[in-house]
Coordinates of N, CA and C in Angstrom, one line a residue:
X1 N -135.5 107.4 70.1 CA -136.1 107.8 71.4 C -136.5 109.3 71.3
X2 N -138.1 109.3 71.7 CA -138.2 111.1 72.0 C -137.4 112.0 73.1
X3 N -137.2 113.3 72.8 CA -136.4 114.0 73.4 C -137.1 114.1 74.7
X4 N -136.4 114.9 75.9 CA -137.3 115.0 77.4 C -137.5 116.5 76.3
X5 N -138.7 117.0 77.3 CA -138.9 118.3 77.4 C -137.8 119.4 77.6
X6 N -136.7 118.9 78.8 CA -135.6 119.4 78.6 C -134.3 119.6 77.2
X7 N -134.4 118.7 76.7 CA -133.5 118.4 75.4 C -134.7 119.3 74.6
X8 N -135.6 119.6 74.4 CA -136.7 120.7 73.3 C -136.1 122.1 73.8
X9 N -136.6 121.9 75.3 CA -136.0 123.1 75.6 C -135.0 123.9 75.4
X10 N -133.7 123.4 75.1 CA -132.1 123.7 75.2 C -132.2 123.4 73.9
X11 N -132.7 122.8 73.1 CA -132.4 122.9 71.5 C -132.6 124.1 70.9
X12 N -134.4 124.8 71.6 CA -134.5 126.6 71.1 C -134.1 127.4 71.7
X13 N -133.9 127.1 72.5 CA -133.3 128.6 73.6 C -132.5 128.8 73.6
X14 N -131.1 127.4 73.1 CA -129.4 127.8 72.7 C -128.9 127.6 71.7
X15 N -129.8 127.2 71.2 CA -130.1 126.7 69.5 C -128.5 127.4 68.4
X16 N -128.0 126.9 68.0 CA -126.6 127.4 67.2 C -127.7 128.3 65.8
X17 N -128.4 127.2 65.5 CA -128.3 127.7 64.0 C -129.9 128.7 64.0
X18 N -130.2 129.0 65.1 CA -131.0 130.2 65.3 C -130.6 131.7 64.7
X19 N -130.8 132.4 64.4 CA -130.2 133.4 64.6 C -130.2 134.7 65.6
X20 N -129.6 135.3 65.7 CA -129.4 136.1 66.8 C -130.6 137.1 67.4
X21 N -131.1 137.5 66.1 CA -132.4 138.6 66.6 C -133.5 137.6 66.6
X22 N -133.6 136.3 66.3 CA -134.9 135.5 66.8 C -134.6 134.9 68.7
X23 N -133.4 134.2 68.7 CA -132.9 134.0 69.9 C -133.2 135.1 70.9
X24 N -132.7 136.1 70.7 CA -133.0 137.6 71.7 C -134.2 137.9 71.7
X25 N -135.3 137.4 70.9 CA -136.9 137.6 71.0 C -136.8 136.7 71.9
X26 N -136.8 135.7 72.0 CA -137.0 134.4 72.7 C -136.5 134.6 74.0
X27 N -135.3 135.2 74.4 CA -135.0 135.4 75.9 C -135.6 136.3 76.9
X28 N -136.0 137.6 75.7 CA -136.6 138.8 76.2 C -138.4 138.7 76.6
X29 N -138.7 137.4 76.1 CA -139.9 137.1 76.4 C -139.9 136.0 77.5
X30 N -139.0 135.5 77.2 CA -138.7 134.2 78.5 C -138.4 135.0 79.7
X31 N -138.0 136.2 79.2 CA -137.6 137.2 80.8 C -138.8 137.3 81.9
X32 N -139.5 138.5 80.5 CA -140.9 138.8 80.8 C -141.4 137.4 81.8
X33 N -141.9 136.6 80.7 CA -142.9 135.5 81.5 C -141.9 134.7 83.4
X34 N -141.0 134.9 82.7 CA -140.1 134.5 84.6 C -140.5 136.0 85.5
X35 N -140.2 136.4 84.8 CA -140.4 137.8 86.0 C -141.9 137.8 86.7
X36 N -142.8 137.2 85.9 CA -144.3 137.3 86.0 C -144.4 136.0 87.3
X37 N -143.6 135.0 87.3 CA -143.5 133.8 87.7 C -143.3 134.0 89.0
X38 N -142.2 135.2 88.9 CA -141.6 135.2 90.2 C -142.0 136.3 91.1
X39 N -142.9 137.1 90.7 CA -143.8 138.3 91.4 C -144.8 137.3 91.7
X40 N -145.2 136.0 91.6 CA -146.7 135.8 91.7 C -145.6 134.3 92.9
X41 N -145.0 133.8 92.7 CA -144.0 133.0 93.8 C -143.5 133.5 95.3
X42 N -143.5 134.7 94.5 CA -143.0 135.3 95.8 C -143.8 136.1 96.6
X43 N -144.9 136.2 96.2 CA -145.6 137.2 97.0 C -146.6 136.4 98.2
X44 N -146.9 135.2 98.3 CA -146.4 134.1 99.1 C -145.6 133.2 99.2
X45 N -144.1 133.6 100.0 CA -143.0 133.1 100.2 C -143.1 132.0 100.5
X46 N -144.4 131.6 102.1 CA -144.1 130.3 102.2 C -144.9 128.9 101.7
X47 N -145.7 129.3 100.8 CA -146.4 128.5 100.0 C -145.8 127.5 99.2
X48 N -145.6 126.5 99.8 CA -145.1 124.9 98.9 C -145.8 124.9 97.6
X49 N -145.0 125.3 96.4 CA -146.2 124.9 95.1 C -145.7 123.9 94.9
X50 N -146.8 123.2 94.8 CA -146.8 121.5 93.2 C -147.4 121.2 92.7
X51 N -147.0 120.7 91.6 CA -148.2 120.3 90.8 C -147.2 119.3 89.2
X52 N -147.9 119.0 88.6 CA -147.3 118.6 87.4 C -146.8 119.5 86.6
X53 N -145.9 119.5 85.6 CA -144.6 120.7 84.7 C -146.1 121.1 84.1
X54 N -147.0 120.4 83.6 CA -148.6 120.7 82.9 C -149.5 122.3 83.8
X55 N -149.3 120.9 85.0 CA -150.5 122.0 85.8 C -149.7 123.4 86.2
X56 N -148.3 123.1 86.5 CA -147.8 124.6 86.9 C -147.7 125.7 85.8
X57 N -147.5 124.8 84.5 CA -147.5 126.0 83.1 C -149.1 126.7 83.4
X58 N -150.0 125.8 83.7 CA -151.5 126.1 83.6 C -151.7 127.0 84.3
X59 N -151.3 127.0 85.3 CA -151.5 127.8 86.9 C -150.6 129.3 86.6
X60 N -150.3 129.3 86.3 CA -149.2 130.7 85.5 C -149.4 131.1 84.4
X61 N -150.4 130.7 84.0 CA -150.9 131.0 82.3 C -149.4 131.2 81.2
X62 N -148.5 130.2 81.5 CA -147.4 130.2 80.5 C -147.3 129.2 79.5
X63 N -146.5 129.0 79.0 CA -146.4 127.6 77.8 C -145.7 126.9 78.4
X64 N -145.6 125.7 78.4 CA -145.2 124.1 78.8 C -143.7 124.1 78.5
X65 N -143.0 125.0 77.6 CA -141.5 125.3 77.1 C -141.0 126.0 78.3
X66 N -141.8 127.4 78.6 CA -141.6 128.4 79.2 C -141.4 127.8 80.6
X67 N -142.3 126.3 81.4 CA -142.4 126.5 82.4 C -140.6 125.8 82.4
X68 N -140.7 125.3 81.5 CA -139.3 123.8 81.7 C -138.3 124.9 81.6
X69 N -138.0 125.8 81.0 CA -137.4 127.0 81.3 C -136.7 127.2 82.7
X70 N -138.3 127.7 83.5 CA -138.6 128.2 84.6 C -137.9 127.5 85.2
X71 N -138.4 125.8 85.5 CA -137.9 124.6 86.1 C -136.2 124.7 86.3
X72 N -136.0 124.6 84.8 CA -134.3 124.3 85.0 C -133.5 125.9 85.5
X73 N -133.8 127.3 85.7 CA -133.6 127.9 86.3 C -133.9 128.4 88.0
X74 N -134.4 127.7 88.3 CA -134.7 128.0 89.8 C -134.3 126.4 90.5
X75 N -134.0 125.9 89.7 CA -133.7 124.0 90.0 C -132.6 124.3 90.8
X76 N -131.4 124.8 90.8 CA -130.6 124.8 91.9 C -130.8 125.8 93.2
X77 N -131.8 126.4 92.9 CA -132.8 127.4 94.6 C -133.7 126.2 95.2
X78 N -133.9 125.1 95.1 CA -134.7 124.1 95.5 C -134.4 123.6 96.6
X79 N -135.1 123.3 97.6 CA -134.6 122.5 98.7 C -134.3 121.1 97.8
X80 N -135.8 120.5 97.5 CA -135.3 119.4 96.8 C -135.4 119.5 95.8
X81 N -134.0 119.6 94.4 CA -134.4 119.6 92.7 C -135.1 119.0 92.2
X82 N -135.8 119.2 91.6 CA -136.8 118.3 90.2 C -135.6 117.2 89.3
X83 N -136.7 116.5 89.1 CA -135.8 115.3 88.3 C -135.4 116.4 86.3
X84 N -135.6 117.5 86.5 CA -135.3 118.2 85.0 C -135.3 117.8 84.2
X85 N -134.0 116.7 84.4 CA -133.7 116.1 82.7 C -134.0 115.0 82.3
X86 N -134.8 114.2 83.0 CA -136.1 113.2 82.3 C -137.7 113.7 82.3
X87 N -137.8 114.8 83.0 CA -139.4 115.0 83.3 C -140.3 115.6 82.1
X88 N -141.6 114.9 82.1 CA -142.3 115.1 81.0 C -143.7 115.8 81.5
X89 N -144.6 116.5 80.8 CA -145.6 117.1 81.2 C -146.5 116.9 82.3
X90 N -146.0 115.3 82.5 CA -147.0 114.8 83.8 C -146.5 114.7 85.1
X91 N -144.9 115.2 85.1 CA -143.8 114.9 86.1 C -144.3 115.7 87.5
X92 N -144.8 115.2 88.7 CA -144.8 116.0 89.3 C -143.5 116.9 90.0
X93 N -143.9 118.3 90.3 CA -142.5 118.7 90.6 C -143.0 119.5 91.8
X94 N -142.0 120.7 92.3 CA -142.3 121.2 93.4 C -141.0 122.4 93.4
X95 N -142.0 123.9 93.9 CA -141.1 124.9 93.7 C -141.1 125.5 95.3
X96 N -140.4 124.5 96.3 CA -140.2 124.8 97.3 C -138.9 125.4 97.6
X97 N -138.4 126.7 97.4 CA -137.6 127.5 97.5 C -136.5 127.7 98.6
X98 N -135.3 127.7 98.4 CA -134.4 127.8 99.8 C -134.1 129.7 99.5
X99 N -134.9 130.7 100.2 CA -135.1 131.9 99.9 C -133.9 132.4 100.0
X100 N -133.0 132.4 101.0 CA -131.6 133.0 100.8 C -130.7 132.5 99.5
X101 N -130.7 131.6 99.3 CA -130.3 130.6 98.4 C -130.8 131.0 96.8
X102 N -131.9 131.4 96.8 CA -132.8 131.7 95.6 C -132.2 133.5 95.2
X103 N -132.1 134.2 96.5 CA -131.8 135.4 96.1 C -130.2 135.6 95.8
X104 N -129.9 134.7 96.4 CA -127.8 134.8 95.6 C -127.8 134.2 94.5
X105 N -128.5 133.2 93.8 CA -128.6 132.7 92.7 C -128.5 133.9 91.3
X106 N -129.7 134.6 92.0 CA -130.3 135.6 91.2 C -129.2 136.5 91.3
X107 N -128.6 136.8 91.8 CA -127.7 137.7 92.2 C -126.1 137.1 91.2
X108 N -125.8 135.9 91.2 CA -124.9 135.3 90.8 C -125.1 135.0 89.3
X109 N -126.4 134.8 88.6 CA -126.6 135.2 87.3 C -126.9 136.8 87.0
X110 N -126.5 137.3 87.7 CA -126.8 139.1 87.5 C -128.2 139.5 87.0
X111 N -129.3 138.9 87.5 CA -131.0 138.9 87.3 C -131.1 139.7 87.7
X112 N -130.6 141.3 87.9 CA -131.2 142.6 88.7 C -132.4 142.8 88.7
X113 N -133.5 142.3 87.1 CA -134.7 142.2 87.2 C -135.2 141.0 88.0
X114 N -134.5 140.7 89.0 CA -135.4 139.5 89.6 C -134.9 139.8 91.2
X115 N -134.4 140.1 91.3 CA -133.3 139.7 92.4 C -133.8 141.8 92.9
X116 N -134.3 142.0 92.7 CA -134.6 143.5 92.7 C -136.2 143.5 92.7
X117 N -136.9 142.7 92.1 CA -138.4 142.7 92.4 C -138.8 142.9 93.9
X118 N -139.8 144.2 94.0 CA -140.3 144.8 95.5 C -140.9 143.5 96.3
X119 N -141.5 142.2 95.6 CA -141.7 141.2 96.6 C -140.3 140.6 97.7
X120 N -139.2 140.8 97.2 CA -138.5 140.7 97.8 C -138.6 141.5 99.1
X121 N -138.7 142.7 99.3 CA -138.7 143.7 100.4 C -140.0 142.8 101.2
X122 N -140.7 142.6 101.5 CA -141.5 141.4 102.0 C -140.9 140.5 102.9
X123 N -139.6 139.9 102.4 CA -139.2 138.9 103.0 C -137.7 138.8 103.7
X124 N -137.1 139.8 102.8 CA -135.5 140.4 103.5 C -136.1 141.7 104.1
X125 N -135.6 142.2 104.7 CA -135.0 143.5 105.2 C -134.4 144.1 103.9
X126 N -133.5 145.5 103.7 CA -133.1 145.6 102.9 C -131.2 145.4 103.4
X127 N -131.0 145.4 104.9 CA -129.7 145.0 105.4 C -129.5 143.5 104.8
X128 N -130.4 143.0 105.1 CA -130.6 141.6 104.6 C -130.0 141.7 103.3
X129 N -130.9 141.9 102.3 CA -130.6 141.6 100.9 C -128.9 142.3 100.4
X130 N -128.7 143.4 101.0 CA -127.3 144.2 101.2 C -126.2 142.5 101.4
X131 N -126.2 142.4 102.8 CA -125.7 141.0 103.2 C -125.6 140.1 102.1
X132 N -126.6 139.5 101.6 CA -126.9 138.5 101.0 C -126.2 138.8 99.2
X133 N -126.5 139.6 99.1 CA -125.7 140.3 97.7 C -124.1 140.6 98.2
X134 N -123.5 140.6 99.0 CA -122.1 140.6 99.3 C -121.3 139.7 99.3
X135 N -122.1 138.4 100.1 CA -122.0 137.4 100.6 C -122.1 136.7 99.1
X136 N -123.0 136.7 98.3 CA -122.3 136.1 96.7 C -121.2 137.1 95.6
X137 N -121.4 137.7 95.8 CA -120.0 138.7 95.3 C -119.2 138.3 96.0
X138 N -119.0 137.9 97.2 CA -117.7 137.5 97.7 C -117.2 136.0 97.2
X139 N -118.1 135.8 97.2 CA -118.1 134.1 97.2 C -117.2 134.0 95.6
X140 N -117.2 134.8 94.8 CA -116.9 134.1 93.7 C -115.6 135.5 93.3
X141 N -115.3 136.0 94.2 CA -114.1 136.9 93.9 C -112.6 135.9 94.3
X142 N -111.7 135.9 93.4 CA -110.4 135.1 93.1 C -109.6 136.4 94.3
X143 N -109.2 135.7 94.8 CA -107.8 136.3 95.6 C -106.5 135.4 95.5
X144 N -105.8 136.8 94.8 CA -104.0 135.9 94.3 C -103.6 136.6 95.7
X145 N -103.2 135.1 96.4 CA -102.1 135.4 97.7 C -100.6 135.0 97.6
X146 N -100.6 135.0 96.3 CA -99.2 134.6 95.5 C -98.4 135.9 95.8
X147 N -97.3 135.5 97.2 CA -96.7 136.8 96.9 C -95.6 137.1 95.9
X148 N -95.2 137.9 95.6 CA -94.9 138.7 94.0 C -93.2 138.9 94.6
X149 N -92.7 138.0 93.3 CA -91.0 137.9 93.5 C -90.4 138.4 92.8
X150 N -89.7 139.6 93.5 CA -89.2 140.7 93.0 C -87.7 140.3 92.3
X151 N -86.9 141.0 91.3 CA -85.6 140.1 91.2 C -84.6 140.3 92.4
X152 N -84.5 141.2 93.1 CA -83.4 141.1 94.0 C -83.8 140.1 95.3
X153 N -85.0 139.7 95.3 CA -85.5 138.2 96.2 C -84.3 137.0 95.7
X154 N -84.3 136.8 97.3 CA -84.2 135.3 97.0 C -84.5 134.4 96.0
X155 N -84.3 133.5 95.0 CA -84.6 132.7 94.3 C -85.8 131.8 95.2
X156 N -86.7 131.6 95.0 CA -87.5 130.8 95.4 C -87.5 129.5 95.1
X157 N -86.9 128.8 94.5 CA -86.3 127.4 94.4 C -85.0 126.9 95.3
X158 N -84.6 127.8 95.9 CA -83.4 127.3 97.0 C -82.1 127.4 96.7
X159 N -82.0 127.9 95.5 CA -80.9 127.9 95.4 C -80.0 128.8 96.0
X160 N -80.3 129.7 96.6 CA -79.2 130.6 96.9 C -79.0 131.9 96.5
X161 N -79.5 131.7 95.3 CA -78.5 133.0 94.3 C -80.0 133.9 94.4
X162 N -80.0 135.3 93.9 CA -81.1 136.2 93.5 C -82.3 135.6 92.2
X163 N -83.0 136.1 92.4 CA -84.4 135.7 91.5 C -83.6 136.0 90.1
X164 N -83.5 136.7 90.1 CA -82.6 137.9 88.9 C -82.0 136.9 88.1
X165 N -80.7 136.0 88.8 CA -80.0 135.3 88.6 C -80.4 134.0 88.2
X166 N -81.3 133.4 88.5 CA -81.8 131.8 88.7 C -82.5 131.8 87.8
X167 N -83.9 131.6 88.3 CA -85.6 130.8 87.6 C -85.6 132.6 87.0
X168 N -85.5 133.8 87.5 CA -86.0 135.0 86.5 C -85.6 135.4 85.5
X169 N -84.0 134.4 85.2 CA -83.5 134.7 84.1 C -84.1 134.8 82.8
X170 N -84.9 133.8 82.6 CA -86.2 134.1 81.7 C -87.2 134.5 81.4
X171 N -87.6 135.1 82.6 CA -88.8 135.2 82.8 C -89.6 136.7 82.2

């Protein structure tokens, strides 16, 4: 069976037996052409684009690799996702954007070159984007509310005796 466009995709771009300074050409240019994507997306926010994975590479003067790229990174900013991982050059798709949602994304893969593009100022405030970048920094900060048993504590299994004495004897 032929591969989707997706499975081509993910073969070069995470490719094992690539090597490292070809791979880092390949991101650094995949950057470039997303950043290009997303200055020309965003500078009308509320414009529904669609078209085929074809016509939108066409419409952005990028390569058909590049767009499925695109696709599978902005695929979870979508109100509704693209079918990704079967779609082939004729798939129609749609880069109807959930804009708060798109800029924590960006924010949560650390895209400073994206998530920092002046089209943004357009559409947040800059209190806004402040917010919106906290609000994903928070989101994925671990808090241990484990409180911390000291040895002259209580044993925390019930028994009775000191930490010291009990479960910390090993510890």
């Amino acid at each position: 069976m032929a591969k989707t466009l997706m499975e081509k995709w993910r073969d070069v771009a995470y490719s094992s037996q690539t090597d490292k300074g070809t791979l880092q050409r390949l991101w650094t240019e995949y950057f470039t052409v997303e950043k290009g994507v997303y200055e020309k997306l965003l500078t009308n926010p509320d414009e529904v684009v669609k078209g085929t994975v074809k016509e939108l590479a066409e419409k952005y003067n990028i390569s058909l690799m590049h767009m499925v790229g695109f696709l599978d990174g902005i695929n979870d900013s979508l109100k509704t996702p693209n079918p990704i991982e079967e779609m082939d050059e004729d798939t129609e798709v749609s880069l109807e954007y959930d804009k708060e949602l798109l800029y924590k994304n960006m924010v949560a893969a650390s895209a400073d070159w994206l998530y920092n593009l002046e089209q943004w100022d357009n559409i947040f405030t800059k209190e806004k984007k402040e917010e919106l970048y906290k609000e994903q920094k928070r989101s994925t900060t671990v808090v241990n509310d484990t409180p911390k048993i000291y040895p002259n504590d209580p044993c925390p299994c019930g028994s009775g005796k000191k930490y010291k004495k009990c479960c910390g004897k090993n510890a």
